[in-house]
Amino acid sequence: MSVKPSVAANPAASYDVVVVGAGFAGMYMLHRLRGQGMTARVYEQGSGVGGTWYWNRYPGARCDVESMQYSYSFSEDLQQQWNWSERYAPQPEILQYANHVADRFELRSDIQFDTRVERAVFDETARLWSVSTSDGKVVTAKHVVLATGCLSNARMPDIKGLDRFKGNVYHTGHWPHEAVDFTGQRVGVIGTGSSAIQSVPVIAEQASQLTVFQRTANFSIPARNAPLTDEEREKFRANYPEIRRFAREEARNGIYTELPDRGALDDGDNERRSKYEARWNRGGLTFMSVYNNLALDKAANDTAADFVRAKIAEIVRDPETARLLQPDNHPIGSKRICIDTDYFATFNRPNVTLVDIRSNPIEEITESAVRTAAKDYQVDALVLATGFDAMTGSVAKIDIHGRGGQTLNQKWAAGPRTYLGLMSSGFPNLFIVTGPGSPSVLSNMIVSIEQHVDWIADCMAYMRDHGLETMEAAVDAEDKWVAHVNEVAYTTLYPQANSWYMGANVPGKPRIFMPYIGGVGPYRQICNEVAAKGYEGFVMGQAEQPRKVAAS
Ligand code: N01
C-alpha cells in the first residue's frame, strides 16, 4: 500500500513536486511520488485525465500500438484485470482506462483540473520553483516535472480567411466533447496525416460530400483491427513478463515483435514481396520491421515504398486519384507511418473527392468554401487535421525562467537542448518526461513514459537521501548529448522528410531532429548507467557547494 500524503491546495502551498499535465505521464508520476512519501500537485488544463486521449476525440481516433502493449505495466493487477476490447482500442476506451487508473490509484485528490500552469520561476536563493497558475495562484515546489505531452499543442493552419468561415470548424486535436454529426453535410478535411487518415473513412460514412485537401501524400498500412478474444488476451497476460521485458530492453521502439535479422536487399524479389505481403496482411506498425535496414538504406527503403505504392494503386479505382495518394517525396517511415482502416478504399466512394493542394494550393477560405486558384469547394463544415507544434509546443507555452532569469524559450530558440531529454542546463530541478532528445515519439509512448517517470522518481529519492538541494544538466554533458542525438539521426533516412519530428510543419521552427533515434533499449541502458554513476553529467547542489559529477 503506497503512502499517500495529500496537501490541500492553497495560495501559499508548497510541494515537493509540481507536475504539469495529467496524461499518462503525469498520472504515473503522481503515483510514484506518493509511493515515496513526497507531496505533489498536478495541474491539468483539461477537465479530466488522459492528456492526448482527452483532447483527440475525432471520429475514428484509436491507438496505433496494440492496446495490450499500449498500457501501463507498473501494476501487475491492473494489466491482468483490464479487458481491452479490440486489438487497437478506440479513443473512448483509452480514456475510460485513464479514468479507471485515476480512480483505482485514487489520484484525483492531488490533481487540479481546468488549470493551466502559466509561469514557473526558479528562485536561486531559496532553491525553489515558484509556479503561477491560471486561477491566479502561486505555489512553490522543489521540483517541477513537465508531463506536458509531445502532441498536445494543436496547430491551427495559417490560412487566409479561416475566421470568416460561417460553418463549424473543428481541429482533430481539440475535438468537442459533444457528439458531432456530419450527416447530410458537405465536409472539408484539410491535412492527410494520421489524424485525417483515421477520421476520413468515418466522416465519409456520414457526410453527403467529403472533400479531402491533400498537400503531402502519406504512407499508411492497414490496422487490421478486430475484437480481441479471451484467448488472445490470456496469451498476452501469461507472457507479460517477457513481452514487457523485451519492449523495454530489446525493442528499438518499445513494441514486442520479431527483430529482423536481414536487410531488404538480401532477399530476392519474390521472397521480399511475400514478406511484405505477410506484414501487410498482419497489419500495424511492425510493417517497418520486416527488414533491419529500411530506415537506413534508401535502396532498401524503396522496395518497401514501392510495395505500398503498388497496394494503393490496387485499392484505388481512379488512376489519377491513386497516383495522387501515392507518396513520392519522402522515404517510407521517415514521417510517422500511418495505420488505417479503409483509408485508401474510401476514395472509391462516390461522395469522396481528393483535391491536390500541392499543385493547386488553398488561396483562402471564404464564408462557405475552400478556394483554390482552380475552384471554390463549397463546404458546410471544416475539419482541420493539421497536426501539432510537436514536442516543444506545450513547453513553450509556459513562461519558464531558470538561472539568471533566462527563459527556456530563449535557450531553445535555435532548437531544444537537453541532456538525455530529461533536463536542460540552467533549469535546476526541472524534469521533462519524454522530452526532445529522448526516444519518446519514436517509441511506444507508455514504455518511454514509465522509464522516464521511474528514472525521475528514483533521482528525486536519491537527492533527498543524499541531502542534495539541486540537480541540473552540466553544459558539457548536454552539448555532447545534443551532438549525439543529431549524429545518430543523420545516419538514418529520417531527416530526409519534412516531418514534425524535424519541426518542419511549423513555419519558423528550427529544423532539428528532436527525438533520439538510438532505440529505447540502448537509451534506457545509458540512463541507468548515468544514475548508477551518481548521476554522471549532472551538477548536484548541496547547501551552497555545488558538486559536479563529470561526464565521461
Ligand atoms: O498531424 P500531421 P496528425 N495547409 O502533422 C497538413 C500522432 N497520431 O494530427 O505534410 C494544408 O502528421 C500536413 O501537410 P504537410 C502520430 O504520431 C497518432 O495527423 O505539412 N495542409 C499534413 O498532411 C502522428 O504522426 C495517432 O504537407 C496542411 C497534416 O496537415 C501525429 O500524431 C492518430 C497545413 C498534418 O499531419 C500527428 O498526426 C493521430 C496547411 N496550412 C495522430 N498545415 C494514432 O494512431 C498542415 N497541413 C495513435
Short mmCIF file of C-alpha atoms in Angstrom, two decimals, residues 132-335:
data_model
loop_
_atom_site.label_atom_id
_atom_site.label_comp_id
_atom_site.label_asym_id
_atom_site.label_seq_id
_atom_site.Cartn_x
_atom_site.Cartn_y
_atom_site.Cartn_z
CA SER A 132 1.83 30.51 -11.23
CA THR A 133 -1.41 29.02 -12.47
CA SER A 134 -4.36 30.29 -14.48
CA ASP A 135 -6.55 30.54 -11.36
CA GLY A 136 -4.32 33.39 -10.17
CA LYS A 137 -2.49 31.36 -7.52
CA VAL A 138 1.18 30.81 -6.89
CA VAL A 139 2.67 27.74 -5.23
CA THR A 140 6.24 26.74 -4.58
CA ALA A 141 7.91 23.41 -5.23
CA LYS A 142 11.37 21.93 -5.02
CA HIS A 143 10.91 20.14 -8.34
CA VAL A 144 8.79 20.73 -11.42
CA VAL A 145 8.01 17.90 -13.82
CA LEU A 146 6.81 18.79 -17.30
CA ALA A 147 4.48 15.93 -18.23
CA THR A 148 3.02 18.10 -20.95
CA GLY A 149 2.90 15.55 -23.77
CA CYS A 150 4.56 15.60 -27.17
CA LEU A 151 1.47 16.01 -29.30
CA SER A 152 -0.73 18.20 -27.15
CA ASN A 153 -0.45 21.60 -28.76
CA ALA A 154 -2.87 21.54 -31.70
CA ARG A 155 -1.67 23.76 -34.53
CA MET A 156 -4.15 25.92 -36.40
CA PRO A 157 -3.07 26.41 -40.01
CA ASP A 158 -2.29 29.90 -41.14
CA ILE A 159 -4.85 30.02 -43.95
CA LYS A 160 -6.29 33.34 -45.01
CA GLY A 161 -9.97 33.82 -44.27
CA LEU A 162 -10.36 30.91 -41.83
CA ASP A 163 -12.02 33.23 -39.33
CA ARG A 164 -14.61 34.28 -41.93
CA PHE A 165 -15.93 30.77 -42.47
CA LYS A 166 -19.59 30.60 -41.39
CA GLY A 167 -19.80 26.85 -40.76
CA ASN A 168 -18.34 24.89 -37.87
CA VAL A 169 -14.56 24.44 -37.77
CA TYR A 170 -13.08 21.50 -35.87
CA HIS A 171 -9.45 20.65 -35.12
CA THR A 172 -8.83 16.92 -34.70
CA GLY A 173 -6.52 17.62 -31.76
CA HIS A 174 -9.10 19.74 -29.95
CA TRP A 175 -12.34 17.98 -30.75
CA PRO A 176 -15.57 18.97 -28.94
CA HIS A 177 -16.85 16.76 -26.16
CA GLU A 178 -20.36 16.68 -27.58
CA ALA A 179 -21.05 14.28 -30.42
CA VAL A 180 -20.51 15.86 -33.85
CA ASP A 181 -22.88 14.63 -36.52
CA PHE A 182 -21.93 15.35 -40.13
CA THR A 183 -24.99 13.63 -41.58
CA GLY A 184 -26.09 15.34 -44.76
CA GLN A 185 -23.27 17.88 -44.63
CA ARG A 186 -20.58 18.81 -47.13
CA VAL A 187 -17.38 18.42 -45.14
CA GLY A 188 -13.85 19.54 -46.00
CA VAL A 189 -10.85 17.87 -44.32
CA ILE A 190 -7.54 19.74 -44.54
CA GLY A 191 -4.48 17.56 -43.93
CA THR A 192 -3.68 13.91 -44.58
CA GLY A 193 -1.57 12.79 -41.59
CA SER A 194 -2.52 10.08 -39.07
CA SER A 195 -5.48 12.04 -37.68
CA ALA A 196 -7.03 12.57 -41.12
CA ILE A 197 -6.28 9.02 -42.20
CA GLN A 198 -8.20 7.70 -39.19
CA SER A 199 -11.09 10.16 -39.43
CA VAL A 200 -11.70 10.36 -43.19
CA PRO A 201 -13.28 6.86 -43.55
CA VAL A 202 -15.64 7.54 -40.64
CA ILE A 203 -16.64 11.05 -41.72
CA ALA A 204 -17.20 9.73 -45.27
CA GLU A 205 -19.93 7.44 -43.95
CA GLN A 206 -21.87 10.40 -42.54
CA ALA A 207 -21.18 13.32 -44.86
CA SER A 208 -23.17 13.88 -48.04
CA GLN A 209 -19.93 15.03 -49.66
CA LEU A 210 -16.40 14.83 -48.29
CA THR A 211 -13.55 16.78 -49.85
CA VAL A 212 -10.05 15.91 -48.64
CA PHE A 213 -7.39 18.57 -49.23
CA GLN A 214 -4.01 16.88 -49.52
CA ARG A 215 -0.66 18.67 -49.59
CA THR A 216 1.52 15.62 -48.94
CA ALA A 217 0.51 12.02 -49.51
CA ASN A 218 1.40 9.67 -46.65
CA PHE A 219 2.25 6.01 -46.38
CA SER A 220 -0.39 4.06 -44.49
CA ILE A 221 -0.61 0.39 -43.54
CA PRO A 222 -3.91 -1.36 -42.72
CA ALA A 223 -4.52 -1.70 -38.98
CA ARG A 224 -6.42 -5.00 -39.35
CA ASN A 225 -8.24 -4.04 -36.22
CA ALA A 226 -10.51 -6.69 -34.71
CA PRO A 227 -12.12 -7.59 -31.40
CA LEU A 228 -9.73 -9.33 -29.01
CA THR A 229 -10.77 -12.80 -27.97
CA ASP A 230 -10.42 -14.09 -24.40
CA GLU A 231 -7.74 -16.45 -25.66
CA GLU A 232 -5.70 -13.63 -27.20
CA ARG A 233 -5.92 -11.59 -24.01
CA GLU A 234 -4.92 -14.58 -21.89
CA LYS A 235 -1.96 -15.34 -24.12
CA PHE A 236 -0.69 -11.80 -23.69
CA ARG A 237 -1.27 -11.84 -19.95
CA ALA A 238 0.55 -15.10 -19.50
CA ASN A 239 3.51 -13.74 -21.48
CA TYR A 240 3.54 -10.26 -20.00
CA PRO A 241 6.83 -10.63 -18.12
CA GLU A 242 8.68 -11.43 -21.36
CA ILE A 243 6.65 -9.02 -23.53
CA ARG A 244 7.31 -6.10 -21.20
CA ARG A 245 10.98 -7.01 -20.74
CA PHE A 246 11.51 -7.22 -24.47
CA ALA A 247 9.69 -3.92 -25.09
CA ARG A 248 11.86 -2.15 -22.51
CA GLU A 249 15.22 -3.68 -23.22
CA GLU A 250 15.42 -5.05 -26.71
CA ALA A 251 12.90 -3.42 -29.00
CA ARG A 252 14.08 -0.23 -30.65
CA ASN A 253 10.58 1.25 -30.45
CA GLY A 254 9.18 -0.32 -27.29
CA ILE A 255 6.98 -2.77 -29.19
CA TYR A 256 7.17 -6.55 -28.84
CA THR A 257 7.75 -8.11 -32.23
CA GLU A 258 10.27 -10.27 -34.07
CA LEU A 259 13.53 -8.42 -34.68
CA PRO A 260 14.60 -8.59 -38.32
CA ASP A 261 17.94 -10.24 -38.98
CA ARG A 262 18.48 -9.26 -42.60
CA GLY A 263 18.28 -6.34 -44.98
CA ALA A 264 15.72 -5.86 -47.75
CA LEU A 265 18.27 -6.37 -50.50
CA ASP A 266 19.43 -9.69 -49.02
CA ASP A 267 16.26 -11.32 -50.35
CA GLY A 268 15.21 -11.87 -53.95
CA ASP A 269 12.15 -10.08 -55.38
CA ASN A 270 9.69 -12.91 -54.75
CA GLU A 271 10.77 -13.60 -51.21
CA ARG A 272 10.79 -9.92 -50.35
CA ARG A 273 7.34 -9.40 -51.81
CA SER A 274 5.92 -12.32 -49.88
CA LYS A 275 7.40 -10.97 -46.63
CA TYR A 276 5.88 -7.53 -47.25
CA GLU A 277 2.60 -9.20 -48.19
CA ALA A 278 2.58 -11.14 -44.91
CA ARG A 279 3.20 -7.97 -42.86
CA TRP A 280 0.62 -6.02 -44.87
CA ASN A 281 -1.90 -8.75 -44.09
CA ARG A 282 -0.93 -8.81 -40.44
CA GLY A 283 -1.31 -5.03 -40.31
CA GLY A 284 0.11 -2.39 -38.00
CA LEU A 285 3.32 -0.52 -37.30
CA THR A 286 5.52 -3.60 -37.41
CA PHE A 287 5.38 -3.46 -41.19
CA MET A 288 8.57 -1.42 -40.92
CA SER A 289 10.28 -4.24 -39.00
CA VAL A 290 10.31 -6.66 -41.92
CA TYR A 291 13.96 -5.80 -42.55
CA ASN A 292 16.66 -4.26 -40.45
CA ASN A 293 17.73 -1.54 -42.89
CA LEU A 294 14.51 0.14 -44.04
CA ALA A 295 15.30 3.27 -42.01
CA LEU A 296 18.92 3.32 -43.09
CA ASP A 297 19.33 2.44 -46.74
CA LYS A 298 17.40 4.29 -49.45
CA ALA A 299 17.54 1.42 -51.95
CA ALA A 300 16.16 -0.96 -49.30
CA ASN A 301 13.55 1.58 -48.29
CA ASP A 302 12.45 1.98 -51.91
CA THR A 303 11.44 -1.68 -52.04
CA ALA A 304 9.00 -1.19 -49.14
CA ALA A 305 7.78 2.15 -50.50
CA ASP A 306 7.17 0.63 -53.93
CA PHE A 307 5.23 -2.23 -52.36
CA VAL A 308 2.90 0.19 -50.55
CA ARG A 309 2.52 2.40 -53.63
CA ALA A 310 1.50 -0.68 -55.62
CA LYS A 311 -1.08 -1.56 -52.96
CA ILE A 312 -2.56 1.94 -53.20
CA ALA A 313 -2.82 1.56 -56.98
CA GLU A 314 -4.57 -1.80 -56.50
CA ILE A 315 -7.08 -0.42 -54.00
CA VAL A 316 -7.98 2.95 -55.53
CA ARG A 317 -10.01 2.59 -58.73
CA ASP A 318 -9.50 6.04 -60.27
CA PRO A 319 -5.91 6.06 -61.61
CA GLU A 320 -5.39 9.80 -61.12
CA THR A 321 -6.62 9.65 -57.51
CA ALA A 322 -4.41 6.62 -56.91
CA ARG A 323 -1.41 8.48 -58.33
CA LEU A 324 -2.04 11.45 -56.04
CA LEU A 325 -2.37 9.19 -52.99
CA GLN A 326 1.00 7.56 -53.65
CA PRO A 327 3.65 9.29 -51.54
CA ASP A 328 6.58 10.41 -53.67
CA ASN A 329 8.64 12.90 -51.68
CA HIS A 330 9.92 11.05 -48.63
CA PRO A 331 11.21 7.59 -47.71
CA ILE A 332 8.62 5.30 -46.13
CA GLY A 333 8.78 5.61 -42.34
CA SER A 334 10.71 8.89 -42.36
CA LYS A 335 7.42 10.54 -41.46
#
